[in-house]
Amino acid sequence: MDLASKLEKLSLELVQKQDYLYSVTIDFERLESLLLSFLNEFGYITLDSINCRDDLEDGFFTITYCLQTEERDHVVMIQTKIQRENASLPTMHTIWPQAEIMEREMHEMFGVDFPGHPTLIDFALEYWDNMPPLRRDFDTLEYVNSMNPFREQRNDALDAKEEMKKKREAKKAAKLKAQQEAEAKAALEAQNNPSDEVKNEE
Amino acid sequence: MESGFYGSSLDGNLKCKFEESGLANTHEIMEKAVRWFRSRSIFVVAYGTGCGAIEMPPTFTSRYDAERMGVVGVATPRQADLIILSGYLAYKTLRRVIRTYEQMQKPRYIMTLGSCPINGGMYWDSYNTIKKLDDYLPIDVSVTGCMPRPEAVIDGFVLLQERIRNGEKAGWEKYDENFEFYKENQKRVLGGHIDPSYETDWYNLKSGGKA
Amino acid sequence: MKNDLKNTIKIFHGPQHPGITGNMSVELDLLGETIKRAQTHVGYLHRGFEKLVERRTVVQAFTIVCRICVPEPDPNEENFARAVENLAGLEISEKAKYIRTMVLEMQRLATMFLWMGGQAGSIGLGLIPQWSVCDRDYMLDLFEELTGGRVYHMYAFPGGVRRDLPEGFLDKLSDLLDYYEKRIIVYNNTFFDNVIFKKRAIGVGVVNRDEVLKNGYVGQTMRACGIQKDVRKDMPYLMYDKLDFDIPIQQDGDVYARAIVRRDEMLQSIRILRQIIKQMPKEGDILQKIPKHRKFKLPADDTYVQTESARGAMSYYMAGDGSEKIRRMQVRGPSLVHAYTLLEKLLVDSELADVAMTMNSLGICPPEIER
Amino acid sequence: MIFQIILLIMLAYVVGFIYFGLYRNITARIQGRYGPTVYQSFYDSIKLFSKNNTVSYGWMFYLGPVIMATGAVLTLVLVPVFSDSDFLRSVTSQGNLFVLLYLMVLGPLGNALAVGTGGNPFGVMGVVRGLTRLIGLELPFYIAVVGLIIAANSSDIVHIIDVQKTAGLNIINHPLLFIGAMISMVGFFGASPFDIPGAPQEVYSGPRTEFSGKFLALLMSQGSLFAFAKLVLIVDLFLGGADSLVMLVLKTFTIFVAIIFIGIVYGRYKVEQAVDFLMKLPTLIAVLGLARIVWFG
Amino acid sequence: MNSIFLLLNLLPILFLYQFGGALHVSLPLTSEFTLSLIQTPLGTFFAYLSLISFLLVTIAQKSKKLACNYYVLQFLLSMAMLAIVLAGDFITFFIGWEIMTWSSYFLISKSNSIDIKSLQKYILFSLASAFSLIAGIVIAYSFAHSFDFSVISNSFKDMPFNIKVALIVLFSLSFFTKAGVIGLHYWVVDTYSKAPNLFSSILSAVMSKMGIYGLFLVYGNIVGYQELKMMFGTILNGTDFGYVLAWIGVATSIIATFKAITQDEVKRLLAYSSIAQLGYIIAVIGFGTTYGVAGAMYHTLIHTIIKLLLFINVAAIVAQTGKNRFSQLGGLIYRTPVSFVMLLIGIIGLAGMPPLGGFASKFMMYNAAIDTKFALILIGMLFSGAASFLYCYKLVYGIYLGHPTSKNLETTKEVPISYLIPQIILALLLVLAGTFPGAFIKIINPILVEFSLSTIPYSGLGVMNSAVGSFNGFFIMSAFVVFFVLILLLITRIKSKAKNNLNRFDISYCGEVPTQDTSLHFGFGFGTDLYRIKFVNAILKRSSSSFYESLATQTKKTSELFSRMYYGNIHNTMIIILLFFSTLFFIGVN
């Protein structure tokens, strides 16, 4: 891959993840310049998607730009890390028009700010006043319980966990009982036909 | 010209009992006949709200053909009797569905597909879908299946037709009777943003009248 | 920009509209019947799918993956399965690969028939939707036999497929393909060569070629502009590198060209399915054993998979974090870019009568945009 | 005379709705399905009549469908249904062909006022499309009608029928005029290439967007009266009128089936394409027929 | 002030009525010049037409505070028209014509929205028509040695052929400019739309009819239809001259109709529509058959009534709301219901719908075309009639239906009563003309006798019969009313709780909700899609203004050329001119 050699010059290391998938991790400052160089020099003209992964424990978002060349025979993922609190990314919509809608979605779902983005209006949620939903510290179950109550259980409703426990005990008990019966039967047979065993032994 | 040219303006008690409807205010046989005609021709509004909308084309086209029952799709809520809520309802969709439902003319019915409108179904823990449609809109017929087969949907139509023919109490009467209950729930879950959000007394809420 | 909207009226090609396939709305500013500005609105079907996946293990997520895109569930299942296999390093058997390829191509044919119904319905030709949806139904019967479900199959499980072929399935499939070959000739005469469809479709919704690759337009929109690119050929997965088929293209990039590209692709799918029926291995295990779903741990790694759906390249970004739950999964369907960047530009200065037809020919499927 | 009028309206109502029911059945059978019963239109109209509440935007909205129904009934009354018997002869002798031509447009224009008060932009766009399409539709039809008037040298329909008794049916003597008239008849019936005003996929059911309940029922039943009146007009002008009820039903149904089969196979034009098409070929055919009558006597 | 002039207008009507058609006054100026006023049936018809419309307009002007000289000029104008119409010889005719031009020029210049350019256009074209008129008169005098109509008409037969053609062309040109035929309509639209609101109703309804009167005078009395037939021969069974004239009229009406649909200003639409309706009259006037003349005459009457009604209605709305564009008006139906009903009756007449008078006049014209077998002319008329439905609906939708586009439209009150009285009278006239078309036959027969054409058989007040068929207006109107009431009763008997007067935003809008600032009024977008039809696009692209602008620049250049010749002293320029004319004279002599 001549791309690997080119990246050597920029002291970046190209990792091959799958047979058509390569990834490059860089730090945030050089992101925009690298994207432009990918577009102009290396011929990766198609921006396929901008993905964001929320690593709550380490306190940063991993942003992945997936680029493809004109032949579309492999995908290069450019990954970078930005800190979670008031994260902001350079907007790419002047270069790739489709980046506008991808950035609008990421703004609404993760709260990532894109200075200079024309339409940071709501993408899928209407009148949403809570924190951006796809961040990991937003607990969707607790939000759902507060917003609209579930249908009250049917009066003959059963709780799944107890039922499982009961079934396990019932199976264990049944196995136990079966063993005891087997022993009892065996013991019974042993009594009423001691002669057979003796016959077998002779 | 403020008061209506024909027909009285809304009197307080709008309990739309069956007797005050159209031709049916003569007597018993006439009422039964009108119920029979009503059951024989149902207009469904063209609104695929959820993922069950994929089963609507097969139901209304040549293989399963709901038109045999007299069930036809129409474009606008004004002309429709039945709205099919096919699957889960996001908050944004719920606003439009309430608007469409209230623009339909009585008697109007709601048919829901799958278990998502009943108890949240597969998206029980999603932050953007409602969990129990009964609080917001009265449901007449629920069809089981995720997504129900065209035969199940047509079975739903047949059940609805039977109910209309027997003259059972329909959803729209429930909606009129406890209108406040429904409006409160809607206001709570939609964060007060019920269309129309501007100041006109759209549904005569202030004057206690009904839709 | 503001002054040319001076005398326009605003209407919605809205969520409740017979001309919309699915549940989205396009806000139009009209001068007479010429569109001066179009804005797409989605979110009517948003169920926060990616949030749900984060709370579910692989097997639990598998059941709701196929409900992302309603007219065409199988590419989602295939993407999900392949992404999990990439992460967990599973290797699936030869027979499972053949079965998965067969299911993908069968679903592709069914979606093409549904598209044809929508396209003919948008110009008022009531006859074709009735026929094409009925033909699609015959394919759904085969799916029901194979996977147990008509629309949502939940069949391509990470590590293989969940059920083996019922015997006599392949002969039924080849009979259906013969029937389809005859039907496509009928559709040719009544729909593709229909005078009115030609007059309505030629020269409408023209996508200019040089921005196709840059803006990431995929599928028939790309191939109708003369760019011969297809994920099945460029980044072959499953058995596509062993099957020979070609990628039909057209040159002038309007609604009619996209329709002709779709018709040729149907013929190609039939050709692929015929080869699969011949080469399908008789025996071989179809599902690899994977540990219990509570203990099936995904490594802290991420991957990016692409599949060619009937409307274009659909790609999944998936990341695990060592626990049994999926850390992150992002879906990028073809409709996201088609509905926003392409549609809003295409509709300006076009007519209100062309909105339904253009949207259907771009293959826009609303649940895929906002999941 | 009053009793005959009521009888005619009932006949038109029943026959019109049965034709519409047959239309839905024939299209269903072509599409490979069973389709509703033949009496489905009756069920639909009675259900709509018996709706509990309707919505109206003031008195003009209320009067719109009424004007449209009046136009339909007036057209029906002025068309001589039976050629030789003096059924309603005293009425039909008052009006003549020009009155009918303009009555056919009076109803839709009256309804357009109600659509305007409704205030729905889709409704107005449907009306504008209907009127623009009318420019194209009227051309071949008027040429055919004018040709027949000049040929029979009288604009009274009964006279035209008598002329056909002696000189042979107009469909044989003036085939070109018949083709022109039939093409625009497809448009007047709203069959497929020209069903532009109420296109659901484009204009959200056009002029009928705001009508509900009993107004919609009134529009549907006046539609059946109007269709019957137009069919009888075509039969009178080109097929020499019908002397008995059986002949009337037979002839009108053949015309109706011809229109159905034209409509089934085609999609829908845009308005300007429809007017362009109508101004070129059908008008040329009709003008040739007209020139033959005017110049060669 | 207004009431005084109201009485003044009443006087001439009583004066004329008292004479009963036998007025004959002659005023000898010099030995051979006598000014004479004769009351011919044609003249009385047009006299009553103009006087009654002046009366109605003065009633309408009651609520406007107008200066005294405005009324004086208006009265002067009506007197001038009276002089034209009752003129017995060309001198009084020309005096009346000049006074009419000047008084109307001053009246137009009073409007606040007029600009110099359109005023110039008006006066230039009027002067051009006056010059061609005077040229015709001089030529006629040089042959007939008298200005009297009767003398000229019997000496007309033995004039040389090319002189006859010249006379007819000159007179027709002058009257065409007044009526606004397609080539010469350049001034019509600007003046009608920029004139003071109520005065433009007189302009369109009455002054253009003076052109029509002139055409009738020339073709009917002076030249005579038989003479026209002999001169130019006949085609099918109408005159050649009539065939050419008919094509001009049809072209005028088709082009003006499509131009009218795309106008956004209300009065420009009405201006184009009056050009179109006059196109009808001009098409039918040259047929030279009884039904041709009757159709033209009846349509003149109907057109005057309709245009007065529409212009007064629009003037009232513009006065009330201050807006005159469709994109700014809308939604006034329930705030000004009476004027809505009046406009509705007006457009039903304009479109030519059966129960009202508009249809009777169109019926007469269509029969005239069938009678003379001019089939293609008839198709042209029917085509432009079908296209006129569009601008009729635009007129009613743009102002009254739809949604109010500007804020103050929601609070406008009903139009003052002084505007409504003339409208109600005119609407009643229109309805009567529709129900009793036969009454008009009685009016027209004496005129036909005067033109020595066969009269129309009169059979009953309600029946209008013509060459190829007849229809009973009274029966159709009564049938319409009866059926209307029956169906209305049927509908109201079906008692279903109608929720009336819905909020104007409660429309089915694809699930979304329109708010205060969503624009829903389709007023501006009405004619914007017509350009997509190739035939209509060809019409809308071409406009006559480019031709006249180039003409204006040419004349400016040539005049500059001449002015450059004049430099320094006057003498040598005089010599040059003298030389020029002398050479001309020599050439001319031999």
XYZ file of C-alpha atoms in Angstrom, chain D residues 13-157:
145
model
C -78.350 7.960 -9.926
C -78.757 4.176 -10.011
C -77.211 3.589 -13.439
C -74.347 5.978 -12.692
C -73.451 4.245 -9.435
C -73.742 0.781 -10.981
C -71.420 1.884 -13.809
C -68.969 3.168 -11.196
C -69.249 -0.135 -9.328
C -68.611 -2.054 -12.564
C -65.671 0.263 -13.262
C -64.094 -0.683 -9.909
C -64.784 -4.360 -10.579
C -63.327 -4.338 -14.102
C -60.178 -2.512 -12.994
C -59.866 -4.963 -10.085
C -60.169 -7.990 -12.352
C -57.532 -6.542 -14.703
C -55.298 -5.993 -11.679
C -55.768 -9.635 -10.699
C -58.092 -9.273 -7.691
C -61.785 -9.629 -6.922
C -62.640 -6.022 -6.224
C -65.680 -4.776 -4.312
C -69.348 -5.609 -4.980
C -71.057 -3.695 -7.766
C -73.170 -1.772 -5.238
C -70.097 -0.490 -3.348
C -70.729 3.078 -4.479
C -74.174 2.999 -2.844
C -72.636 1.828 0.422
C -69.982 4.528 0.276
C -72.433 7.363 -0.428
C -74.969 6.263 2.210
C -72.195 5.885 4.795
C -70.908 9.341 3.987
C -74.431 10.782 4.161
C -74.866 9.269 7.621
C -71.706 10.767 9.130
C -72.259 12.261 12.564
C -70.651 15.607 12.002
C -69.302 17.547 9.052
C -66.977 20.485 8.853
C -67.788 23.642 6.861
C -65.951 26.922 6.474
C -68.964 29.242 6.360
C -71.948 29.502 4.067
C -70.042 29.675 0.750
C -68.383 26.341 1.571
C -71.846 24.967 2.225
C -73.205 26.207 -1.136
C -70.285 25.015 -3.295
C -71.268 21.351 -3.602
C -74.914 22.412 -3.946
C -74.084 24.570 -6.999
C -72.122 21.668 -8.439
C -75.034 19.286 -7.942
C -77.419 21.814 -9.495
C -75.175 22.068 -12.566
C -75.139 18.270 -12.856
C -78.927 17.929 -12.504
C -79.534 20.763 -14.970
C -77.199 19.126 -17.504
C -78.950 15.821 -16.999
C -82.396 17.327 -17.482
C -81.437 19.179 -20.676
C -79.970 16.129 -22.434
C -82.656 14.221 -24.411
C -82.360 10.685 -23.083
C -84.799 8.823 -25.321
C -84.549 9.886 -28.967
C -88.052 9.446 -30.324
C -90.381 9.244 -27.319
C -91.422 12.659 -25.984
C -89.943 11.861 -22.593
C -89.121 15.289 -21.184
C -89.250 16.675 -24.740
C -90.794 19.909 -23.459
C -87.769 20.428 -21.211
C -84.987 19.485 -23.561
C -86.373 21.704 -26.295
C -85.664 24.763 -24.111
C -81.906 24.293 -24.009
C -79.460 23.493 -26.795
C -75.909 22.232 -27.295
C -74.086 25.461 -26.398
C -76.026 25.659 -23.126
C -74.855 22.110 -22.312
C -71.233 22.852 -23.152
C -71.161 25.746 -20.697
C -73.270 23.945 -18.059
C -70.602 21.254 -17.931
C -68.202 23.916 -16.601
C -70.664 25.745 -14.329
C -70.688 23.000 -11.697
C -66.889 22.718 -11.252
C -66.551 26.544 -11.161
C -69.231 26.724 -8.429
C -67.374 24.065 -6.472
C -64.121 25.978 -6.989
C -65.594 28.827 -4.939
C -66.173 26.490 -2.017
C -62.641 25.093 -2.391
C -61.393 28.689 -2.249
C -63.214 29.436 1.016
C -61.851 26.188 2.454
C -58.483 27.917 2.180
C -56.503 24.703 1.571
C -53.616 25.454 -0.844
C -53.868 21.896 -2.188
C -57.524 22.492 -3.082
C -56.745 25.654 -5.020
C -53.839 23.988 -6.816
C -56.244 21.209 -7.850
C -58.722 23.769 -9.174
C -56.007 25.626 -11.127
C -54.843 22.342 -12.617
C -58.433 21.482 -13.562
C -59.005 24.839 -15.285
C -55.652 24.716 -17.123
C -56.395 21.172 -18.248
C -59.815 22.414 -19.376
C -58.110 24.706 -21.921
C -56.615 21.661 -23.625
C -59.632 19.394 -23.156
C -62.202 21.770 -24.582
C -60.389 22.255 -27.895
C -61.011 18.867 -29.599
C -64.446 18.503 -27.975
C -65.640 21.940 -29.155
C -64.323 21.324 -32.669
C -66.269 18.051 -32.785
C -69.441 19.690 -31.455
C -69.163 22.660 -33.840
C -68.578 20.272 -36.737
C -71.737 18.359 -35.880
C -73.768 21.555 -35.531
C -72.613 22.806 -38.927
C -73.263 19.362 -40.461
C -76.806 19.221 -39.027
C -77.197 22.990 -39.437
C -78.895 23.156 -36.022
C -77.625 23.201 -32.476
C -80.650 21.377 -31.094
C -79.667 17.846 -30.050
